[in-house]
PDB file of C-alpha atoms in Angstrom:
ATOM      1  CA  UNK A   1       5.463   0.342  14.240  1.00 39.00           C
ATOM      2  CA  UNK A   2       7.623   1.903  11.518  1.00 39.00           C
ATOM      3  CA  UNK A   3       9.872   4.738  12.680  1.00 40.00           C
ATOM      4  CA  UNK A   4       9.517   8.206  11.942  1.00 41.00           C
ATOM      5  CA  UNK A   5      11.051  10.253   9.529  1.00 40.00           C
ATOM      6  CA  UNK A   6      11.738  13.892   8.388  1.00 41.00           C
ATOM      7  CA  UNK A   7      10.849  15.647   5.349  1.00 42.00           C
ATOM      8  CA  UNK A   8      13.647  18.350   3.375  1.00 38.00           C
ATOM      9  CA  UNK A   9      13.647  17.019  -0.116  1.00 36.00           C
ATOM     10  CA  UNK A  10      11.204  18.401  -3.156  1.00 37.00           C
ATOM     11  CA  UNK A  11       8.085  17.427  -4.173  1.00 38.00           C
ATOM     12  CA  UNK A  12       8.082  16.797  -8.146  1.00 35.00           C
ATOM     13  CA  UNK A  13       3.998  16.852  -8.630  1.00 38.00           C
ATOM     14  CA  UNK A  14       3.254  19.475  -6.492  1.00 41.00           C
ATOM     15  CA  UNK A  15       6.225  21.695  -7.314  1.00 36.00           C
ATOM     16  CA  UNK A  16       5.849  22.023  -3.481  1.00 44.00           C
ATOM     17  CA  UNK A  17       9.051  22.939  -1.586  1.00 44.00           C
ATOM     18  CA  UNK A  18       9.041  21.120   1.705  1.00 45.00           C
ATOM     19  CA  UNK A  19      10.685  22.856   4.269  1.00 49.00           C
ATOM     20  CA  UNK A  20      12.004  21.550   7.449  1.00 48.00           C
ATOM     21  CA  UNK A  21      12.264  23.575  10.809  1.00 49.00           C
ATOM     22  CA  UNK A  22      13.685  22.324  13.599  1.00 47.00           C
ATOM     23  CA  UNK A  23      13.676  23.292  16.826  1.00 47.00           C
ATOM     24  CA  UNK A  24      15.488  21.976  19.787  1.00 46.00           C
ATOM     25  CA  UNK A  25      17.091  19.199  17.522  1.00 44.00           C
ATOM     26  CA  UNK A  26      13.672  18.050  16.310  1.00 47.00           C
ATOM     27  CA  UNK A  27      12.570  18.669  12.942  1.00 53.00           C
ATOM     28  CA  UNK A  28       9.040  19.563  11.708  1.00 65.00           C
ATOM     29  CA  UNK A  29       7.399  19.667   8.293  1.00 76.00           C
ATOM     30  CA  UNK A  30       6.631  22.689   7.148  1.00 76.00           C
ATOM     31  CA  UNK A  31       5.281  21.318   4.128  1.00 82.00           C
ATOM     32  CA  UNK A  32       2.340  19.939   5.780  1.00 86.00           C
ATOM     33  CA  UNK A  33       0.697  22.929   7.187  1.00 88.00           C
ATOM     34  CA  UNK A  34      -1.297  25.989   5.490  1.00 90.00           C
ATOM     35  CA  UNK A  35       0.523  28.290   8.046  1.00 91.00           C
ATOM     36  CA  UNK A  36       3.380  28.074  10.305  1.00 90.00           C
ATOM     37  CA  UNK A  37       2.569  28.622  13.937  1.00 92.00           C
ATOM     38  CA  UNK A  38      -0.915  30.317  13.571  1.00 93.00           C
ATOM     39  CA  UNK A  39      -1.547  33.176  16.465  1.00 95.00           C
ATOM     40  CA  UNK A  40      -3.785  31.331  18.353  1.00 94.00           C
ATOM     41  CA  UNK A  41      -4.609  34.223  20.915  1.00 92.00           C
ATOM     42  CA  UNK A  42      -5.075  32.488  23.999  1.00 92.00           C
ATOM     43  CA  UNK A  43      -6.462  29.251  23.212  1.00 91.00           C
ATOM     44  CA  UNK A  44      -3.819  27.044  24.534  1.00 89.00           C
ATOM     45  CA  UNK A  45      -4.272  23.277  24.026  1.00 83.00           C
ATOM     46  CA  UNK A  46      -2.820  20.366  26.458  1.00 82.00           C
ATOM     47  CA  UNK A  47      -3.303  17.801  24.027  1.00 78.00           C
ATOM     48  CA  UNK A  48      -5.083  17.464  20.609  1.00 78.00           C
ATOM     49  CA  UNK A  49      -4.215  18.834  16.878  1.00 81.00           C
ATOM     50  CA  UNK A  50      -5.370  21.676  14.919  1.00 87.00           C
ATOM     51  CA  UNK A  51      -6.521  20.137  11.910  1.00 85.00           C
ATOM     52  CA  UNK A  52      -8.338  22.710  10.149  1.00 90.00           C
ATOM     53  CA  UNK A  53      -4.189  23.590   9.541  1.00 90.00           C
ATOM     54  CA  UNK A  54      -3.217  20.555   8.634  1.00 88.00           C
ATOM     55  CA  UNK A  55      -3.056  20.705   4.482  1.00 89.00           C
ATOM     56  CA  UNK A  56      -2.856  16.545   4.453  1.00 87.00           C
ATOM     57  CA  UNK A  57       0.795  14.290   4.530  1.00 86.00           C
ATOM     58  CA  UNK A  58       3.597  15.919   2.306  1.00 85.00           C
ATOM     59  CA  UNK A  59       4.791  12.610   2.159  1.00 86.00           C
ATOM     60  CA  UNK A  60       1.803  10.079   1.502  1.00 88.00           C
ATOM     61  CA  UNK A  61      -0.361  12.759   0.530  1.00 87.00           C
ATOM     62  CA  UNK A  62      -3.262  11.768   2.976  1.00 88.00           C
ATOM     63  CA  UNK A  63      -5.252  14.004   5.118  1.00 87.00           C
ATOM     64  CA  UNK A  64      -6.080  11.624   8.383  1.00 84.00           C
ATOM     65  CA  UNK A  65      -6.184  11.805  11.827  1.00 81.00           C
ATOM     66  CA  UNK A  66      -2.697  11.800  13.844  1.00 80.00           C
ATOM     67  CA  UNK A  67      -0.895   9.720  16.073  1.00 79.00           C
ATOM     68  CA  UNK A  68       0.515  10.972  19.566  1.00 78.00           C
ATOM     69  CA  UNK A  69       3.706   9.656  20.393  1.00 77.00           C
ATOM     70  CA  UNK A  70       6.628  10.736  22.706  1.00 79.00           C
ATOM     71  CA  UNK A  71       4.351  12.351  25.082  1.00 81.00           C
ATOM     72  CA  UNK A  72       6.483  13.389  28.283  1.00 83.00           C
ATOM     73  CA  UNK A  73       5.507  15.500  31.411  1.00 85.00           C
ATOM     74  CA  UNK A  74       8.503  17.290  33.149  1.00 86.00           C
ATOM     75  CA  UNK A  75       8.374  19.986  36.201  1.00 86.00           C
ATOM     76  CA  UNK A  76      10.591  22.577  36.793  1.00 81.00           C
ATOM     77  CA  UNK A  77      10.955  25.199  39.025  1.00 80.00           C
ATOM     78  CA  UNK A  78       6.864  24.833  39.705  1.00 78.00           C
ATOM     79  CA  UNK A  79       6.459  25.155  35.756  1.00 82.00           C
ATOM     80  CA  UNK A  80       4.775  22.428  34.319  1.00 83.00           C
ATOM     81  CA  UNK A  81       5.667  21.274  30.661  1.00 83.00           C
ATOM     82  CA  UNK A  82       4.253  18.930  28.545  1.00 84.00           C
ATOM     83  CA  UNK A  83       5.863  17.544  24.991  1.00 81.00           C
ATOM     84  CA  UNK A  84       4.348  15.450  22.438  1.00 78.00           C
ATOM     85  CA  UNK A  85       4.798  14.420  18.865  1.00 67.00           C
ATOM     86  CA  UNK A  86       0.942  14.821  18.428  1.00 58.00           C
ATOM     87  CA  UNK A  87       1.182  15.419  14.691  1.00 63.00           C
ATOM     88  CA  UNK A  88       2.654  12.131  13.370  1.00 76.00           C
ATOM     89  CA  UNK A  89       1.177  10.683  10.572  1.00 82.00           C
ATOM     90  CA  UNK A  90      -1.113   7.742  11.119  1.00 83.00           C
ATOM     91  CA  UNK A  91      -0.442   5.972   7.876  1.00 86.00           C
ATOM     92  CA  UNK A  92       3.351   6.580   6.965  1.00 85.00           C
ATOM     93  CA  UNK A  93       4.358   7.838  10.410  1.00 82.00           C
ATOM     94  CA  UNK A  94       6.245  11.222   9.026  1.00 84.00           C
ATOM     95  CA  UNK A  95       6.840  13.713  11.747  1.00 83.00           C
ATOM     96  CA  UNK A  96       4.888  17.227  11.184  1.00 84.00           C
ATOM     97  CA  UNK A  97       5.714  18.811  14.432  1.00 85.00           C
ATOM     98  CA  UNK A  98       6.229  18.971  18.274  1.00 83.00           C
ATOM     99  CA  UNK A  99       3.824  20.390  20.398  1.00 85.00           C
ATOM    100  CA  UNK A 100       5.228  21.935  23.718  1.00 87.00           C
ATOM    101  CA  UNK A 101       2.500  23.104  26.364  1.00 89.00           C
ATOM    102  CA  UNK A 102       3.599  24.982  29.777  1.00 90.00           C
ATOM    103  CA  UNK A 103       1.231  25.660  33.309  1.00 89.00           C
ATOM    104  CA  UNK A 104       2.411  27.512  36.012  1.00 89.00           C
ATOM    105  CA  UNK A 105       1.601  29.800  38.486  1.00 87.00           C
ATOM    106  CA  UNK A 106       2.680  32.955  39.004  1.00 85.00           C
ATOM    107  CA  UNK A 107       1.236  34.976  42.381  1.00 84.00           C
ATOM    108  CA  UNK A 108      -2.452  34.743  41.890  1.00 86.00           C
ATOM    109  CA  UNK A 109      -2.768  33.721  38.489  1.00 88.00           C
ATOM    110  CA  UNK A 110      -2.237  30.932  35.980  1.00 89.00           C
ATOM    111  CA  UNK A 111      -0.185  30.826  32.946  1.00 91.00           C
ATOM    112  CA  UNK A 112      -0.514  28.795  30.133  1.00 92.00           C
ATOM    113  CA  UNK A 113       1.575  28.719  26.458  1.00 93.00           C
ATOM    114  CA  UNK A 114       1.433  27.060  23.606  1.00 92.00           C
ATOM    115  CA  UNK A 115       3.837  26.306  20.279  1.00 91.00           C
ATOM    116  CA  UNK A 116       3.309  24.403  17.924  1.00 89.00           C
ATOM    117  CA  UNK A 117       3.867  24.064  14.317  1.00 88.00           C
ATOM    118  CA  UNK A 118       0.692  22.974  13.379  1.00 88.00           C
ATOM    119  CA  UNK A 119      -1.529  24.157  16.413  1.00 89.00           C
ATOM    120  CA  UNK A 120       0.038  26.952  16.233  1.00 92.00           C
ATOM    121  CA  UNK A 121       1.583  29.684  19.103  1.00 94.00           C
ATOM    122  CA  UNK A 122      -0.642  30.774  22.561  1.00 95.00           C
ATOM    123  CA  UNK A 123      -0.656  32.202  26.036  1.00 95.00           C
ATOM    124  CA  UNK A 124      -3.163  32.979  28.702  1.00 93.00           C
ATOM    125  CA  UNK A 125      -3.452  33.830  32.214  1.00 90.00           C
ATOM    126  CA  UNK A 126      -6.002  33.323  34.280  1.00 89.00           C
ATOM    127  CA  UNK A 127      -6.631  34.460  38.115  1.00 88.00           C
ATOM    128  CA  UNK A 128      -7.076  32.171  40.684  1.00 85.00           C
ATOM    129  CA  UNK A 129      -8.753  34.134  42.546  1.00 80.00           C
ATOM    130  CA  UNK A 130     -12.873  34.120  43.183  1.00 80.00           C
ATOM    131  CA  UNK A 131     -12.877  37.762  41.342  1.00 78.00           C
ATOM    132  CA  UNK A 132     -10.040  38.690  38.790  1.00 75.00           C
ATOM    133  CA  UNK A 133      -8.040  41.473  40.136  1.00 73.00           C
ATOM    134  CA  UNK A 134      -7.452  43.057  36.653  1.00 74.00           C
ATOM    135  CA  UNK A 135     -11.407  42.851  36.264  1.00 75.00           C
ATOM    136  CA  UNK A 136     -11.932  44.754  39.314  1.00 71.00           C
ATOM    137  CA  UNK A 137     -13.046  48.710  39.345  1.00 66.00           C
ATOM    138  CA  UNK A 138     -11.577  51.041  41.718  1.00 61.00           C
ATOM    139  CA  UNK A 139     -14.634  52.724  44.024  1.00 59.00           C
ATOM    140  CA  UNK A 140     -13.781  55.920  45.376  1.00 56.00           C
TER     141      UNK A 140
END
């Protein structure tokens, strides 16, 4: 398997700029995407790629499915966070982001977040309760 690679030079046919973010030392193509980290609302995703954002390969120029690579699963302080590379490209193996997905729980609820270049940015909390506490009416 060929190694990855980063995108920061110009596209002459296209007169497309690509531009490279990184974040926490890794870079991501911004060059690849129609928009950079969409509001998602609260559709938070584990695993998986949002490809209706994916514009197809700055570098190769192909719009396929992705590769998932450098998945790892850490804990902290009861937080659980999951990192992949979901968003490599299957044919030239070009790095278009990092996907970084957190659980935890916090009192009676569970909290979820999501960012991602491509997938774009989340959160959500959900009770754990039988009846959601913020759902309920006060009776006098």
């Amino acid at each position: 398997m060929r190694q990855p690679f980063f995108c920061s030079r110009e596209v002459s046919s296209s007169r497309k700029r690509w531009r490279t973010v990184f974040v926490n030392g890794v870079g991501m193509c911004g060059g690849c995407v129609e928009k950079e980290y969409p509001n998602r609302g609260n559709i938070c995703l584990e695993n998986g790629s949002f490809l209706l954002n994916f514009t197809g390969c700055a570098v190769c120029s192909k719009r396929d499915f992705m590769l998932i690579t450098n998945k790892s699963l850490k804990e902290e302080d009861g937080e659980e966070i999951v990192t992949y590379d979901p968003d490599l490209c299957k044919n030239c193996h070009h790095v278009i982001a990092r996907h970084e997905y957190t659980f935890s729980i916090m009192d009676e609820f569970q909290e979820y977040t999501m960012l991602c270049l491509l997938c774009g940015k989340a959160e959500d909390t959900i009770s754990i309760l039988p009846d959601d506490p913020r759902q309920m009416t006060l009776l006098f």
